[in-house]
Short mmCIF file of C-alpha atoms and ligand atoms in Angstrom, two decimals:
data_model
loop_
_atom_site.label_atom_id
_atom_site.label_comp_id
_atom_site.label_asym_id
_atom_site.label_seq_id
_atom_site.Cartn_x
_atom_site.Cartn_y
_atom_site.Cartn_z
CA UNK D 75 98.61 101.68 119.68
CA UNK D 76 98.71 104.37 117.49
CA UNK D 77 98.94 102.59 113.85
CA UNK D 78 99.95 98.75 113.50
CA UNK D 79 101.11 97.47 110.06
CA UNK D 80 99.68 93.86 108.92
CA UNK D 81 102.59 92.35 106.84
CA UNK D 82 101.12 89.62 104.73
CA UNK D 83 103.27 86.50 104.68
CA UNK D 84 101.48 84.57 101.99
CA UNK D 85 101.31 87.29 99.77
CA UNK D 86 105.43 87.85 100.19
CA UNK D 87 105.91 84.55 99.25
CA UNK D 88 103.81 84.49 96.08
CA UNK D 89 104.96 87.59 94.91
CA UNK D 90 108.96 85.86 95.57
CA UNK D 91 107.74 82.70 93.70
CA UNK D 92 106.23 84.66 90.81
CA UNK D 93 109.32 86.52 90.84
CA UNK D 94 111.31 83.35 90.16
CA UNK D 95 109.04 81.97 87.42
CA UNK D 96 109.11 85.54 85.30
CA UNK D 97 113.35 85.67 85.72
CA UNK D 98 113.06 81.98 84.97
CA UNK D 99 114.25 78.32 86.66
CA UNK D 100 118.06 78.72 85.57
CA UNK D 101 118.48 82.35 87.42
CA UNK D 102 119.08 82.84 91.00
CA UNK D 103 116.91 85.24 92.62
CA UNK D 104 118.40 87.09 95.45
CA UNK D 105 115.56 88.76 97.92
CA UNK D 106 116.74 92.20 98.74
CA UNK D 107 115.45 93.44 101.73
CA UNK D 108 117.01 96.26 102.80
CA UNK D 109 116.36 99.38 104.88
CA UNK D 110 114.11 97.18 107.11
CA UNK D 111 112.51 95.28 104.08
CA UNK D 112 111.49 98.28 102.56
CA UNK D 113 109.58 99.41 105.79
CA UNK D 114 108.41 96.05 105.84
CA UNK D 115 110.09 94.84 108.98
CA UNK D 116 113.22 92.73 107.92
CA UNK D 117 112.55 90.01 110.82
CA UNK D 118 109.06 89.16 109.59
CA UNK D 119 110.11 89.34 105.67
CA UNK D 120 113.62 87.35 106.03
CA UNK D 121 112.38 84.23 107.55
CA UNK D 122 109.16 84.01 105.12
CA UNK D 123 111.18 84.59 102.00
CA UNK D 124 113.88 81.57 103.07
CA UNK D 125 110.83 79.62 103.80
CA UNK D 126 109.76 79.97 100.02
CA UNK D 127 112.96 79.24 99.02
CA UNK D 128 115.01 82.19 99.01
CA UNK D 129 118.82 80.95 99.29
CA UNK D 130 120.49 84.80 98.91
CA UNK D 131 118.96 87.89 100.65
CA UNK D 132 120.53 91.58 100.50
CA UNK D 133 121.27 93.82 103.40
CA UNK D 134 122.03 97.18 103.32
CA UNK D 135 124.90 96.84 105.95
CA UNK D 136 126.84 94.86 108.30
CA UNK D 137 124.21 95.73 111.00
CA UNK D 138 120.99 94.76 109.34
CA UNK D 139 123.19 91.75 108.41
CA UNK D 140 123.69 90.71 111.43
CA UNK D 141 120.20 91.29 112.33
CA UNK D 142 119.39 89.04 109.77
CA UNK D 143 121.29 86.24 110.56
CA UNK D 144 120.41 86.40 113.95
CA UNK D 145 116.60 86.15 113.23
CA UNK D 146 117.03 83.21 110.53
CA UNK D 147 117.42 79.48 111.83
CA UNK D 148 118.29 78.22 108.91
CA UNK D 149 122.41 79.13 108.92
CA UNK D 150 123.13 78.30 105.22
CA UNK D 151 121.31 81.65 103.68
CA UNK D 152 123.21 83.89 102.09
CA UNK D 153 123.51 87.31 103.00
CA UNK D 154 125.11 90.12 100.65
CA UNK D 155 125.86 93.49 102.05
CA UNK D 156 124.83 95.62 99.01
CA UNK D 157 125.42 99.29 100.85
CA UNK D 158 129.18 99.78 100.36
CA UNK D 159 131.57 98.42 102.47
CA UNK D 160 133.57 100.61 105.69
CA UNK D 161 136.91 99.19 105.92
CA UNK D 162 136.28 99.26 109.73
CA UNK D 163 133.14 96.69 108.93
CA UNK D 164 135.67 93.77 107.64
CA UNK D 165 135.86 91.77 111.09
CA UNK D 166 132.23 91.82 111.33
CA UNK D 167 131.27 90.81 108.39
CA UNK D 168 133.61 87.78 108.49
CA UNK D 169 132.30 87.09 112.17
CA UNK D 170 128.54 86.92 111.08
CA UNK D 171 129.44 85.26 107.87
CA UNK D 172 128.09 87.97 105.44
CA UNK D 173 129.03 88.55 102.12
CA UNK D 174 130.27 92.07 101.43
CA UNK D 175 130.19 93.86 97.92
CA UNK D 176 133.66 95.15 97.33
CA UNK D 177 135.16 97.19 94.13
CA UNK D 178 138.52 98.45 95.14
CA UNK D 179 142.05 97.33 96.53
CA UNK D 180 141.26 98.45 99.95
CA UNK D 181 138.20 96.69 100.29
CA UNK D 182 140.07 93.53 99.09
CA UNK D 183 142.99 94.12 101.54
CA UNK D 184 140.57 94.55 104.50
CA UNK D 185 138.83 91.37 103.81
CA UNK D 186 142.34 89.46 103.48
CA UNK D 187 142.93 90.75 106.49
CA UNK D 188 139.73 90.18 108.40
CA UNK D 189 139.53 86.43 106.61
CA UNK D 190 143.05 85.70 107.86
CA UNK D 191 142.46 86.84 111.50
CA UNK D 192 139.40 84.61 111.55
CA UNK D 193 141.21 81.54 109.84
CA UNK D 194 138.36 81.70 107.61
CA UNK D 195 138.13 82.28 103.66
CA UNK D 196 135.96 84.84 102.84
CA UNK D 197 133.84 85.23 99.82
CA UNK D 198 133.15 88.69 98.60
CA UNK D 199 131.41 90.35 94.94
CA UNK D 200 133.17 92.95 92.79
CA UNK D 201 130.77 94.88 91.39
CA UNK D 202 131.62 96.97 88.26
CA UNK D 203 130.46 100.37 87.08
CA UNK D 204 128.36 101.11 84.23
CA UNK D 205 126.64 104.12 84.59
CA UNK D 206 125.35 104.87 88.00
CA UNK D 207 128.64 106.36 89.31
CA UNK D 208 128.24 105.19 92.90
CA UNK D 209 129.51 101.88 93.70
CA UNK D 210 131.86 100.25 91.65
CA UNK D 211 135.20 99.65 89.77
CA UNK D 212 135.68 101.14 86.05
CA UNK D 213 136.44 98.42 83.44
CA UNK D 214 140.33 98.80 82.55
CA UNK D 215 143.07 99.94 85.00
CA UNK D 216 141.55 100.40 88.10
CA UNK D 217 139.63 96.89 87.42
CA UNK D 218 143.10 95.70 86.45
CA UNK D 219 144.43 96.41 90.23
CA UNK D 220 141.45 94.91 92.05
CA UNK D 221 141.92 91.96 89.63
CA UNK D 222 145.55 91.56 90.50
CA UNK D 223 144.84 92.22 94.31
CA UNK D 224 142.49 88.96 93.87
CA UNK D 225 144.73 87.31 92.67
CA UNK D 226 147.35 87.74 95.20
CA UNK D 227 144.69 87.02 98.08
CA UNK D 228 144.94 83.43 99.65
CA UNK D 229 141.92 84.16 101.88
CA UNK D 230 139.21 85.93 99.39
CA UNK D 231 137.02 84.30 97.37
CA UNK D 232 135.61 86.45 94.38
CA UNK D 233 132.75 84.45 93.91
CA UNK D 234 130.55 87.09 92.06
CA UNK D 235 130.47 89.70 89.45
CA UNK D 236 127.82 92.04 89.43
CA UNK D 237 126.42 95.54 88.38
CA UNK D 238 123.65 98.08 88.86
CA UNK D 239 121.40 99.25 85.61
CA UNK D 240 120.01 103.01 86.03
CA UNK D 241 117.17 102.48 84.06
CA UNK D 242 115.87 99.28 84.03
CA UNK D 243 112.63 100.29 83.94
CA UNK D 244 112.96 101.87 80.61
CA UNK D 245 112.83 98.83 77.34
CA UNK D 246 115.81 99.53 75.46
CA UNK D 247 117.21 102.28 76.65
CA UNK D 248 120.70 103.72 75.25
CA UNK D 249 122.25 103.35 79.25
CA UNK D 250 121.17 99.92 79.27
CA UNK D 251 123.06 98.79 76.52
CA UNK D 252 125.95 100.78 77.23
CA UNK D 253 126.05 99.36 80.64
CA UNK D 254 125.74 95.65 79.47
CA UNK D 255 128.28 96.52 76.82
CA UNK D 256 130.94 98.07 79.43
CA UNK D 257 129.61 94.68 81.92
CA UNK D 258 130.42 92.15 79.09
CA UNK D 259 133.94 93.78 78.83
CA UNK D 260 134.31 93.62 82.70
CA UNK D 261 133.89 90.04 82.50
CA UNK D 262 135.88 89.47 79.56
CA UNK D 263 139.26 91.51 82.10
CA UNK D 264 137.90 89.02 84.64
CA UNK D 265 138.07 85.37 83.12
CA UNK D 266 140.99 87.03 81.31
CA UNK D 267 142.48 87.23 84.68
CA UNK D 268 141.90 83.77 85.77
CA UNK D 269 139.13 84.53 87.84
CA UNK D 270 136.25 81.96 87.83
CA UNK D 271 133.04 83.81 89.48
CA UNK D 272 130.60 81.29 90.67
CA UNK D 273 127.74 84.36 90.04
CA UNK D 274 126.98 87.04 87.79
CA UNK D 275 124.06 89.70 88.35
CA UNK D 276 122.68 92.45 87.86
CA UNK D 277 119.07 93.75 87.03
CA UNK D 278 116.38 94.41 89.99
CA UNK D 279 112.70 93.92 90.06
CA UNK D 280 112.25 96.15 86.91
CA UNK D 281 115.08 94.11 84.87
CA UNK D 282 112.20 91.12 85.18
CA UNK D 283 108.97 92.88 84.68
CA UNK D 284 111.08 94.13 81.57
CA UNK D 285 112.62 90.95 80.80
CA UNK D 286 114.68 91.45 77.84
CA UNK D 287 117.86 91.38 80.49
CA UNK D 288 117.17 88.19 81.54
CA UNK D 289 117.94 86.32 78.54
CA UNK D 290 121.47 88.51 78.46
CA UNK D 291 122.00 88.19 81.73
CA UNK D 292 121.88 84.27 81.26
CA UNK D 293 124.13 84.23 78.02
CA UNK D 294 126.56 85.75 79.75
CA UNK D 295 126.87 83.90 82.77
CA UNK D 296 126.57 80.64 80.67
CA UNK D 297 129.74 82.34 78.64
CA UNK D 298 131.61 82.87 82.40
CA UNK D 299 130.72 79.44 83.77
CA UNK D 300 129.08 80.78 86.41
CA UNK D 301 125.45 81.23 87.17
CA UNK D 302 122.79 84.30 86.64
CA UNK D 303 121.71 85.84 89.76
CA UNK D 304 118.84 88.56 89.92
CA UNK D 305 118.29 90.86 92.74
CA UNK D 306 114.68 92.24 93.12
CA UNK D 307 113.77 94.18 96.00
CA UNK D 308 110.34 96.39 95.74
CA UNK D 309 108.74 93.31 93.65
CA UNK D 310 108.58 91.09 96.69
CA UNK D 311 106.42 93.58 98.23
CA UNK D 312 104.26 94.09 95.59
CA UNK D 313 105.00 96.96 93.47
CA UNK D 314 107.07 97.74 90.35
CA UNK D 315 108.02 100.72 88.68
CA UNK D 316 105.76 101.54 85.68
CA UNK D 317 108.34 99.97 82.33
CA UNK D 318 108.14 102.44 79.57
CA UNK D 319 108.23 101.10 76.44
CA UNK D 320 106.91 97.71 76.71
CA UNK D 321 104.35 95.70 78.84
CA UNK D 322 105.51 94.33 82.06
CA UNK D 323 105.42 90.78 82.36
CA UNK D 324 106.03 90.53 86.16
CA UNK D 325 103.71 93.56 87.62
CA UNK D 326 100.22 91.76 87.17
CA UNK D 327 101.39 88.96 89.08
CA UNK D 328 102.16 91.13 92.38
CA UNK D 329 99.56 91.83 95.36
CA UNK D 330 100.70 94.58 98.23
CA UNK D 331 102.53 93.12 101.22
CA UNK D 332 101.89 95.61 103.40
CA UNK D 333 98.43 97.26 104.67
CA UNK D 334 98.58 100.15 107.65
CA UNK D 335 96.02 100.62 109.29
CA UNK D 336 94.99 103.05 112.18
CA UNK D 337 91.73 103.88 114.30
CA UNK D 338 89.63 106.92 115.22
CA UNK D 339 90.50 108.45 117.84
CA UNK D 340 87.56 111.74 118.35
CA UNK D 341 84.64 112.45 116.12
CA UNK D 342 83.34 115.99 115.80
CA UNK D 343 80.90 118.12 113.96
CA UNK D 344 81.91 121.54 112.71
CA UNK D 345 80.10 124.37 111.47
CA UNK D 346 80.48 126.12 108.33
CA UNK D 347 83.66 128.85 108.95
CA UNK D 348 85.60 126.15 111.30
CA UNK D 349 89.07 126.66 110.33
CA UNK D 350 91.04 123.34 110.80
CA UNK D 351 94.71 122.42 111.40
CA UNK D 352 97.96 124.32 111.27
CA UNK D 353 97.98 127.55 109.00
CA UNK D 354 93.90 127.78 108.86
CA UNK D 355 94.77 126.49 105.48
CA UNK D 356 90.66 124.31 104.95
CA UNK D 357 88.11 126.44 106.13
CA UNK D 358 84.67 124.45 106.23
CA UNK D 359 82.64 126.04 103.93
CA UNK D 360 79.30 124.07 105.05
CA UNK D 361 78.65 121.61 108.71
CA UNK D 362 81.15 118.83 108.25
CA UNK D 363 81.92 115.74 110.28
CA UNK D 364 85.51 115.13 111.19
CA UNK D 365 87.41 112.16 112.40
CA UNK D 366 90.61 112.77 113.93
CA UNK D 367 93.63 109.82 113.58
CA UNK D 368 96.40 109.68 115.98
CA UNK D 369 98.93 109.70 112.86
CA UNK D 370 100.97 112.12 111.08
CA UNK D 371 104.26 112.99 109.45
CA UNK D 372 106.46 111.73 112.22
CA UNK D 373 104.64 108.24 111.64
CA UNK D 374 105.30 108.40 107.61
CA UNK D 375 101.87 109.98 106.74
CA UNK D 376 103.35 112.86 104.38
CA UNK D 377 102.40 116.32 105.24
CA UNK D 378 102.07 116.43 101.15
CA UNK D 379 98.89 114.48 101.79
CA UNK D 380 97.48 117.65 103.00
CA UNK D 381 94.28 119.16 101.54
CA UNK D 382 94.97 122.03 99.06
CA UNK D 383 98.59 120.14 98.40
CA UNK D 384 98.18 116.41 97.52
CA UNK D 385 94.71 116.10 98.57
CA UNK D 386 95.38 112.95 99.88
CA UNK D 387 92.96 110.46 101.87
CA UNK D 388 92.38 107.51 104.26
CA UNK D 389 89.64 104.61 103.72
CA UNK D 390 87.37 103.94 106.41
CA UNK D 391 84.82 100.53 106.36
CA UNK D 392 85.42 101.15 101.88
CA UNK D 393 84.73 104.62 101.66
CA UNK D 394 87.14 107.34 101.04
CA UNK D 395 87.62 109.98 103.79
CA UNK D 396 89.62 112.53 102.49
CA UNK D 397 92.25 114.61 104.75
CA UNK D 398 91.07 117.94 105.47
CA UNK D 399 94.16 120.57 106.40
CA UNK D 400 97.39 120.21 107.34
CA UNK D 401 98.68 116.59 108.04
CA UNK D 402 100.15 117.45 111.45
CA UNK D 403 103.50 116.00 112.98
CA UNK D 404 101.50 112.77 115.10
CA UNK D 405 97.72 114.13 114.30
CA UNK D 406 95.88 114.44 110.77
CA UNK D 407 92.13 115.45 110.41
CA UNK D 408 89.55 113.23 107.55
CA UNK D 409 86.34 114.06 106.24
CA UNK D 410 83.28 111.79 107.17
CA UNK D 411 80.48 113.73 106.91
CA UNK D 412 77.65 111.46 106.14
CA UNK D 413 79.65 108.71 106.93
CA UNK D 414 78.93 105.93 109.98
CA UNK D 415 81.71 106.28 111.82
CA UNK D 416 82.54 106.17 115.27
CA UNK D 417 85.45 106.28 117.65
CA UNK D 418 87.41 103.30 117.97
CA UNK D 419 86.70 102.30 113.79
CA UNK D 420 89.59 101.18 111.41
CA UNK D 421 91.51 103.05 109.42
CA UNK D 422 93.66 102.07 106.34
CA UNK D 423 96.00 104.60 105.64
CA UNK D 424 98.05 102.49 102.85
CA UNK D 425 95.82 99.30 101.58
CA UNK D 426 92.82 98.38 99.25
CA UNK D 427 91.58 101.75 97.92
CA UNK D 428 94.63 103.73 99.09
CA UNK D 429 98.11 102.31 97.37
CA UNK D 430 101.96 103.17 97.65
CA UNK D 431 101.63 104.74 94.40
CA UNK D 432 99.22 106.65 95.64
CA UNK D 433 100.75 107.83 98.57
CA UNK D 434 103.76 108.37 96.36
CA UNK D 435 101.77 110.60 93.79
CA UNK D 436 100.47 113.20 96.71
CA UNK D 437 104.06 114.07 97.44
CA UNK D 438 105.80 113.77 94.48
CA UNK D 439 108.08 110.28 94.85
CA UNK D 440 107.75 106.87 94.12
CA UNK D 441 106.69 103.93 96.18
CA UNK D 442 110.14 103.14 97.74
CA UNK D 443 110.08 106.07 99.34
CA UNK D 444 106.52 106.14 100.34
CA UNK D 445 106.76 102.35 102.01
CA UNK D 446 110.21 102.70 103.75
CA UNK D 447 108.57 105.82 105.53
CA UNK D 448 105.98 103.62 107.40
CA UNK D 449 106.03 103.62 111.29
CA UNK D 450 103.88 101.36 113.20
CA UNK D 451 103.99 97.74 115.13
CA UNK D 452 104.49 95.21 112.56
CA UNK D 453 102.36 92.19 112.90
CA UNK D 454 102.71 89.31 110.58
CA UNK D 455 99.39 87.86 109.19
C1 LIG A 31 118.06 97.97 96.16
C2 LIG A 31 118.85 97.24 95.16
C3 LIG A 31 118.26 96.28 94.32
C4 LIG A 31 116.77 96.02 94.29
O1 LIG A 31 116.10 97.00 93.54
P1 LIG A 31 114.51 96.93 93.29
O2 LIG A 31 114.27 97.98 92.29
O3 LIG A 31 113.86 97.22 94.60
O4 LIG A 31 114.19 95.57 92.83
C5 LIG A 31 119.08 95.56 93.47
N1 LIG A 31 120.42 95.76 93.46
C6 LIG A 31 121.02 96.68 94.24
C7 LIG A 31 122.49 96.85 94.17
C8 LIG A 31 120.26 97.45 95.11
O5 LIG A 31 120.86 98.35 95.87
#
């Protein structure tokens, strides 16, 4: 096995409870955990997080949906499909009882169609724009249509209202209030229209480390009649984004989910003037020791981590053994001179002593991006 991944269960479920008590009793919170649980391994995470209590979980698309629902016993979870929606997708999604995110006529039309087929009402979210410019319908006219095609639908549902925030990391930022300003307006068009949405949300795991949207986010579902829904995603596993401006009231409360570990796999000495890795780019400039780890790029170890580029490193029995060259497509070379180590030891390549944010600041990104990168054999624990 070349690296395994130990997926803590206990800690995903703390981190989903503390979740709920920062974004408080009256909000729902939805467990997003898309792409694969964020490299997490969605048929380990989806399971734990209903068994804490989770009662909505987001999917990226019909087929991780349907993954989903195949994996969870428990048939009364909620799954929304966040990712857009393909027209094509409409028949599935009624047939494994997802909930798709739609925002324009066609979407509606598809799932009247699909939910008619299937003799089945179907329950779907509109999702508004205010400010990201990817998903969702613009407040006014074209929210106006979708409204009206709603309204003319005897087999969709619109049971939620939601939104995205750009920078809900950052307290009190101008785009936050213009997007809860343009959001309030949406729902004004909506209950205007006679729609009665059962859920309103928006906000993600920095919206509750920030907190101030909670409270808003609550007021205005209370003003709707319907109830406040939260979707928080990286959280769950144990990281948030840094919030500028203000202290984060959900971050302390988080441990890591994930640890990845590896093993030696050859153990060398090398005189001073050995050259190592691709490019000759580290050239030993006194007798080193060398442990060699049957993991590179292609497993989601960043070439970035290379010496002389983000210097990154590995911990072996505590210690840090820092990569020496090029990080090499399935192959990257660590530094243990004066170290114990032998063939066959662990490795942690992402854990206590080496974190996401870490691995994120060697090559430039954020932790997202860093954890849905990991390849290895998931194991719960
Ligand atoms: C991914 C996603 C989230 C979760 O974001 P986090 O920052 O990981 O909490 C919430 N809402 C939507 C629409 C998303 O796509």
């Amino acid at each position: 096995m070349k690296s395994w991944v130990e997926v803590s269960s206990a800690r995903l479920a703390e981190n989903f409870r503390a979740i709920r008590a920062v974004a408080g009793s009256s909000v729902e919170t939805l467990a997003v955990i898309k792409a694969d649980a964020y490299g997490h391994n969605a048929a380990i995470c989806a399971p734990v997080l209903v068994e804490a209590g989770a009662r909505w979980l987001g999917v990226g698309d019909v087929e991780e949906g349907a993954a989903v629902r195949a994996v969870l016993a428990h048939g009364g979870v909620r799954l929304l499909v966040m990712g857009g929606m393909e027209i094509a997708d409409a028949p599935a999604i009624v047939a494994h009882g997802l909930t798709p995110v739609v925002w324009t006529v066609e979407h509606v039309a598809a799932m009247e169609r699909a939910g008619r087929a299937a003799g089945s009402r179907v329950n779907v979210h509109l999702e508004i724009e205010t400010g990201m410019a990817r998903q969702g319908v613009a407040v006014g006219a074209d929210l106006a249509r979708v409204l009206d095609r709603l309204a003319k639908s005897r087999w969709v549902h619109c049971e939620g209202v939601m939104t995205h925030l750009c920078c809900a990391e950052v307290a009190g930022a101008a785009t936050t209030k213009a997007a809860k300003e343009r959001f309030a307006a949406a729902l004004e068009q909506v209950s205007a229209a006679g729609a009665k949405p059962e859920f309103v949300h928006l906000g993600n795991s920095s919206a509750v480390d920030e907190g101030s949207t909670m409270a808003w986010v609550r007021t205005r579902a209370k003003t709707a009649g319907a109830k406040a829904m939260v979707r928080t995603g990286v959280a769950l596993y144990g990281h948030c984004l840094p919030v500028e401006g203000a202290v984060g009231a959900l971050a302390p409360r988080l441990s890591p989910v994930m640890e990845w570990k590896t093993r030696v796999i050859g153990v060398r000495e090398i005189e001073a003037g050995t050259t190592v890795g691709y490019g000759a780019t580290f050239v030993a400039v006194h007798e080193m020791r060398l442990a060699l780890l049957p993991v590179g790029y292609a497993d989601g170890f960043r070439r970035a981590a290379s010496s002389g580029v983000g210097d990154g490193w590995v911990m072996i029995a505590g210690k840090k053994a820092a990569v020496v060259g090029r990080v090499s497509m399935s192959l990257t070379v660590v530094d243990v001179t004066g170290m114990a180590v032998s063939e066959g030891d662990e490795v942690v390549l992402l854990g206590d002593g080496v974190s996401a944010e870490e691995h994120a600041a060697w090559s430039g990104t954020i932790a997202y991006d860093v954890l849905c990168g990991v390849r290895g054999r998931f194991v719960r624990v």
